Every structure is written in structure tokens, then in C-alpha cells.
């Protein structure tokens, strides 16, 4: 009898904590991720890099000016998906004092990019760039 109750309890708990198809988000994309080398068209921010850095400068909340972080760089990497959204955002190196977390937040808010293309097909592209603290 104890074994039957344990089996029922395990099944009940598993059922309660498992995800249903309706509650799960979009299916992950398992298509290959390309480096920007060798692509027909590299991913680009709408309006170019000048607009991207203007977007970052406008949205980045800088730490205290007394910390003297001017000129330091935050190195980030992310994947530009086929629809232009940014995923798998990683901070490779930051300047400390919360600058990495802030760069992550700003990149999550980024408008969709123009995705990369290879042989006329839209592809997922791994992208790396530095963000300078002004």
C-alpha cells in the first residue's frame, strides 16, 4: 500500500510542476549559429552602428560619476536571430560597478536588428562588440 501511495504522490507532483504546451514559450531554434565571417550580409542595427551606439548612450544608466569609469569598455556577445531579436546575451568583460548588468538590460531593450543572410537565406549570427563607457 505504501508503494502505491508513493507512486501516486510522485505522479501528482510531476504533473503539477511539468510545463504544458500552452504555458511554454516559443520553441527554441536549433538551426546553426554562424559567425559573421563569410556571410553575404552581416547583421546590422537599423540605421547602422552610429544609431546603435546612440541608442545605448541614450538608455544606459551610468554609475556614479565619481567612479571614473570613462573610457572603459564592456565586451558583449549575443545572437541575432532570424527575426532580428537578440538572444543569448553574454557579458564577456565589464568595468564593474554594475556596468555589465546595465549593458545586459539595454541590449534586452534593443529594437530588432536586420538579420544576417547567407546564400539569400536569413540565418542566426553570433555577434560580438565593445560598448565604451562615456
XYZ file of N, CA and C in Angstrom:
402
model
N 0.816 -1.192 0.000
C 0.000 0.000 0.000
C 0.865 1.264 0.000
N 1.979 1.216 0.779
C 2.868 2.380 0.844
C 3.450 2.686 -0.538
N 3.833 1.637 -1.272
C 4.422 1.833 -2.601
C 3.422 2.475 -3.549
N 2.179 2.073 -3.461
C 1.144 2.649 -4.314
C 0.945 4.129 -3.998
N 0.937 4.480 -2.724
C 0.791 5.887 -2.330
C 1.984 6.730 -2.783
N 3.170 6.152 -2.698
C 4.367 6.872 -3.147
C 4.315 7.102 -4.649
N 3.926 6.102 -5.421
C 3.813 6.243 -6.874
C 2.781 7.309 -7.220
N 1.654 7.309 -6.542
C 0.610 8.315 -6.796
C 1.123 9.704 -6.444
N 1.837 9.842 -5.330
C 2.380 11.143 -4.919
C 3.395 11.648 -5.936
N 4.278 10.770 -6.408
C 5.284 11.168 -7.401
C 4.603 11.617 -8.692
N 3.625 10.865 -9.150
C 2.907 11.237 -10.380
C 2.184 12.571 -10.210
N 1.591 12.792 -9.044
C 0.873 14.038 -8.779
C 1.826 15.229 -8.795
N 2.954 15.094 -8.108
C 3.937 16.184 -8.052
C 4.510 16.450 -9.439
N 4.832 15.411 -10.185
C 5.373 15.583 -11.526
C 4.375 16.295 -12.426
N 3.125 15.934 -12.326
C 2.081 16.551 -13.134
C 1.900 18.027 -12.775
N 2.015 18.368 -11.508
C 1.823 19.751 -11.075
C 2.939 20.668 -11.571
N 4.164 20.167 -11.598
C 5.305 21.010 -11.917
C 5.805 20.896 -13.351
N 5.184 20.084 -14.168
C 5.605 19.983 -15.561
C 4.945 21.089 -16.375
N 5.591 21.485 -17.472
C 5.052 22.534 -18.335
C 4.076 21.922 -19.324
N 3.009 22.640 -19.533
C 2.084 22.211 -20.582
C 2.463 22.922 -21.869
N 1.978 22.442 -22.973
C 2.303 23.038 -24.269
C 1.802 24.472 -24.351
N 0.704 24.785 -23.700
C 0.161 26.140 -23.776
C 0.943 27.129 -22.930
N 1.593 26.664 -21.850
C 2.323 27.587 -20.994
C 3.764 27.781 -21.440
N 4.254 26.907 -22.294
C 5.627 27.031 -22.762
C 5.733 28.177 -23.766
N 6.897 28.816 -23.780
C 7.120 29.893 -24.739
C 7.418 29.297 -26.105
N 7.798 30.130 -27.031
C 8.073 29.674 -28.394
C 9.156 28.595 -28.387
N 9.068 27.721 -29.368
C 10.045 26.641 -29.471
C 11.437 27.229 -29.710
N 12.446 26.653 -29.069
C 13.801 27.143 -29.321
C 14.227 26.816 -30.742
N 15.033 27.681 -31.304
C 15.526 27.495 -32.666
C 16.860 26.763 -32.595
N 16.908 25.559 -33.155
C 18.126 24.763 -33.112
C 18.908 24.836 -34.428
N 18.572 25.794 -35.288
C 19.324 25.930 -36.527
C 20.725 26.437 -36.192
N 21.683 26.216 -37.082
C 23.062 26.585 -36.781
C 23.242 28.088 -36.568
N 24.222 28.416 -35.737
C 24.588 29.809 -35.486
C 25.887 30.061 -36.238
N 25.887 31.094 -37.077
C 27.053 31.413 -37.890
C 27.840 32.557 -37.286
N 29.124 32.575 -37.590
C 29.969 33.704 -37.282
C 29.748 34.711 -38.404
N 30.023 35.959 -38.169
C 29.751 36.961 -39.205
C 30.710 36.864 -40.395
N 31.785 36.106 -40.265
C 32.737 35.932 -41.364
C 32.104 35.048 -42.436
N 32.160 35.477 -43.663
C 31.681 34.670 -44.777
C 30.203 34.823 -45.080
N 29.515 35.698 -44.389
C 28.094 35.916 -44.671
C 27.931 36.854 -45.862
N 26.833 36.726 -46.573
C 26.511 37.657 -47.651
C 26.186 39.029 -47.070
N 25.425 39.043 -45.972
C 25.057 40.297 -45.300
C 25.156 40.071 -43.803
N 25.947 40.896 -43.128
C 26.098 40.800 -41.680
C 24.898 41.449 -40.997
N 24.588 41.024 -39.777
C 23.500 41.676 -39.048
C 23.840 43.149 -38.820
N 22.808 43.974 -38.780
C 23.032 45.403 -38.606
C 21.891 45.995 -37.786
N 22.227 46.969 -36.985
C 21.216 47.717 -36.244
C 20.516 48.642 -37.239
N 19.201 48.819 -37.118
C 18.515 49.734 -38.047
C 19.127 51.134 -37.965
N 19.701 51.593 -39.041
C 20.342 52.898 -39.068
C 21.844 52.828 -38.924
N 22.395 51.641 -38.667
C 23.838 51.483 -38.576
C 24.377 51.545 -37.151
N 25.683 51.397 -37.052
C 26.328 51.348 -35.740
C 26.253 52.677 -34.999
N 26.276 53.786 -35.724
C 26.161 55.082 -35.049
C 24.835 55.175 -34.307
N 23.762 54.696 -34.931
C 22.437 54.701 -34.290
C 22.418 53.730 -33.109
N 23.119 52.591 -33.251
C 23.172 51.633 -32.149
C 23.846 52.258 -30.935
N 25.002 52.863 -31.149
C 25.715 53.459 -30.014
C 24.947 54.655 -29.448
N 24.197 55.364 -30.281
C 23.335 56.438 -29.778
C 22.217 55.841 -28.916
N 21.650 54.703 -29.347
C 20.619 54.008 -28.567
C 21.179 53.585 -27.214
N 22.372 52.995 -27.207
C 22.992 52.550 -25.959
C 23.252 53.747 -25.054
N 23.816 54.807 -25.608
C 24.133 56.003 -24.818
C 22.870 56.620 -24.214
N 21.795 56.586 -24.969
C 20.522 57.160 -24.520
C 19.883 56.340 -23.401
N 20.043 55.026 -23.426
C 19.360 54.132 -22.490
C 20.229 53.616 -21.349
N 21.525 53.753 -21.466
C 22.443 53.235 -20.445
C 22.437 54.157 -19.237
N 22.148 53.583 -18.070
C 22.175 54.357 -16.826
C 23.555 54.183 -16.206
N 24.331 55.252 -16.262
C 25.714 55.198 -15.804
C 25.798 55.224 -14.290
N 26.802 54.511 -13.720
C 27.001 54.572 -12.276
C 27.523 55.956 -11.873
N 27.769 56.130 -10.621
C 28.243 57.418 -10.110
C 29.409 57.968 -10.934
N 29.375 59.268 -11.235
C 30.497 59.856 -11.982
C 31.812 59.792 -11.212
N 31.751 59.727 -9.899
C 32.976 59.714 -9.089
C 33.774 58.416 -9.247
N 33.178 57.396 -9.868
C 33.874 56.117 -10.042
C 34.912 56.163 -11.148
N 34.882 57.192 -11.980
C 35.864 57.396 -13.041
C 35.995 56.159 -13.949
N 34.884 55.777 -14.575
C 34.878 54.638 -15.495
C 34.939 55.074 -16.955
N 35.064 56.376 -17.191
C 35.067 56.897 -18.560
C 36.192 56.248 -19.371
N 35.827 55.798 -20.577
C 36.798 55.188 -21.471
C 36.916 53.682 -21.321
N 36.408 53.133 -20.231
C 36.458 51.679 -20.047
C 35.436 51.033 -20.979
N 35.636 49.755 -21.292
C 34.765 49.073 -22.240
C 34.103 47.850 -21.622
N 32.914 47.589 -22.117
C 32.169 46.396 -21.765
C 32.122 45.554 -23.038
N 32.564 44.313 -22.956
C 32.566 43.440 -24.121
C 31.382 42.485 -24.025
N 30.544 42.501 -25.065
C 29.327 41.691 -25.066
C 29.290 40.800 -26.301
N 28.535 39.721 -26.182
C 28.274 38.841 -27.309
C 26.811 38.430 -27.239
N 26.205 38.231 -28.389
C 24.798 37.835 -28.452
C 24.524 37.215 -29.801
N 23.355 36.585 -29.909
C 22.940 36.001 -31.179
C 21.841 36.865 -31.770
N 22.014 37.265 -33.018
C 20.960 37.955 -33.754
C 20.145 36.864 -34.443
N 18.921 36.700 -34.003
C 18.060 35.637 -34.513
C 17.548 35.977 -35.913
N 16.893 35.017 -36.543
C 16.358 35.194 -37.895
C 15.325 36.314 -37.960
N 14.618 36.563 -36.847
C 13.621 37.634 -36.826
C 14.213 38.972 -36.377
N 15.525 39.006 -36.073
C 16.192 40.239 -35.681
C 16.281 40.450 -34.183
N 15.661 39.588 -33.403
C 15.728 39.741 -31.949
C 17.094 39.279 -31.442
N 17.467 39.747 -30.256
C 18.744 39.387 -29.652
C 18.502 38.343 -28.570
N 19.251 37.249 -28.626
C 19.154 36.208 -27.607
C 20.550 35.828 -27.142
N 20.606 35.035 -26.102
C 21.863 34.523 -25.563
C 22.871 35.651 -25.332
N 22.406 36.735 -24.722
C 23.260 37.889 -24.432
C 24.210 37.507 -23.302
N 25.502 37.716 -23.540
C 26.514 37.410 -22.532
C 27.456 38.594 -22.387
N 27.815 38.876 -21.158
C 28.799 39.913 -20.872
C 30.136 39.199 -20.700
N 31.053 39.435 -21.618
C 32.347 38.765 -21.559
C 33.272 39.444 -20.557
N 33.229 40.781 -20.538
C 34.049 41.545 -19.600
C 33.368 42.878 -19.378
N 33.296 43.288 -18.116
C 32.700 44.588 -17.824
C 33.660 45.432 -16.998
N 33.228 46.640 -16.677
C 34.066 47.572 -15.929
C 33.729 47.563 -14.442
N 32.883 46.653 -14.020
C 32.493 46.583 -12.617
C 31.409 47.590 -12.283
N 31.022 47.630 -11.036
C 30.032 48.587 -10.517
C 28.686 48.488 -11.228
N 28.302 47.288 -11.659
C 27.001 47.083 -12.280
C 26.928 47.422 -13.759
N 28.056 47.705 -14.391
C 28.031 48.082 -15.805
C 27.632 46.907 -16.706
N 28.021 45.700 -16.334
C 27.662 44.525 -17.125
C 26.164 44.266 -17.092
N 25.573 44.366 -15.906
C 24.134 44.161 -15.764
C 23.362 45.225 -16.535
N 23.874 46.447 -16.511
C 23.201 47.535 -17.222
C 23.297 47.339 -18.730
N 24.440 46.885 -19.227
C 24.588 46.601 -20.656
C 23.633 45.487 -21.064
N 23.498 44.471 -20.223
C 22.567 43.371 -20.488
C 21.142 43.912 -20.588
N 20.755 44.770 -19.658
C 19.409 45.349 -19.649
C 19.144 46.155 -20.922
N 20.115 46.957 -21.315
C 19.953 47.798 -22.510
C 19.836 46.933 -23.761
N 20.645 45.887 -23.871
C 20.573 45.011 -25.044
C 19.241 44.266 -25.105
N 18.676 43.927 -23.953
C 17.360 43.286 -23.948
C 16.292 44.230 -24.490
N 16.471 45.525 -24.313
C 15.507 46.518 -24.789
C 15.737 46.914 -26.246
N 16.803 46.449 -26.824
C 17.166 46.846 -28.183
C 16.051 46.519 -29.174
N 15.807 47.442 -30.111
C 14.868 47.090 -31.184
C 15.460 45.965 -32.026
N 14.616 45.348 -32.823
C 15.079 44.230 -33.656
C 16.114 44.711 -34.664
N 17.113 43.893 -34.841
C 18.173 44.155 -35.802
C 17.758 43.646 -37.175
N 18.521 44.030 -38.176
C 18.368 43.469 -39.517
C 19.215 42.195 -39.507
N 18.601 41.030 -39.670
C 19.357 39.772 -39.517
C 20.369 39.547 -40.638
N 21.308 38.650 -40.368
C 22.318 38.305 -41.349
C 21.760 37.348 -42.395
N 22.434 37.300 -43.535
C 21.994 36.410 -44.622
C 23.181 35.636 -45.173
N 22.893 34.395 -45.537
C 23.872 33.526 -46.175
C 23.176 32.829 -47.329
N 23.692 33.017 -48.523
C 23.113 32.434 -49.745
C 21.632 32.804 -49.880
N 21.314 34.034 -49.520
C 19.946 34.529 -49.657
C 19.004 34.124 -48.537
N 19.453 33.267 -47.625
C 18.629 32.801 -46.507
C 18.973 33.595 -45.249
N 17.971 33.926 -44.463
C 18.189 34.583 -43.180
C 18.726 33.541 -42.205
N 19.812 33.881 -41.488
C 20.446 32.929 -40.572
C 20.674 33.575 -39.208
N 20.890 32.726 -38.215
C 21.246 33.171 -36.873
C 22.738 33.479 -36.868
N 23.116 34.613 -36.244
C 24.517 35.028 -36.280
C 24.995 35.417 -34.884
N 26.156 34.891 -34.501
C 26.811 35.269 -33.264
C 27.522 36.591 -33.502
N 27.277 37.545 -32.621
C 27.797 38.890 -32.821
C 28.490 39.347 -31.546
N 29.662 39.959 -31.666
C 30.409 40.483 -30.523
C 30.749 41.926 -30.791
N 30.716 42.725 -29.721
C 31.118 44.124 -29.861
C 31.424 44.740 -28.514
N 32.237 45.798 -28.524
C 32.525 46.516 -27.277
C 31.553 47.693 -27.114
N 31.263 48.005 -25.866
C 30.465 49.196 -25.547
C 31.335 50.061 -24.654
N 31.682 51.245 -25.124
C 32.538 52.151 -24.355
C 31.696 52.986 -23.395
N 32.199 53.162 -22.194
C 31.523 53.984 -21.204
C 31.944 55.417 -21.424
N 30.941 56.290 -21.568
C 31.237 57.715 -21.816
C 31.086 58.525 -20.539
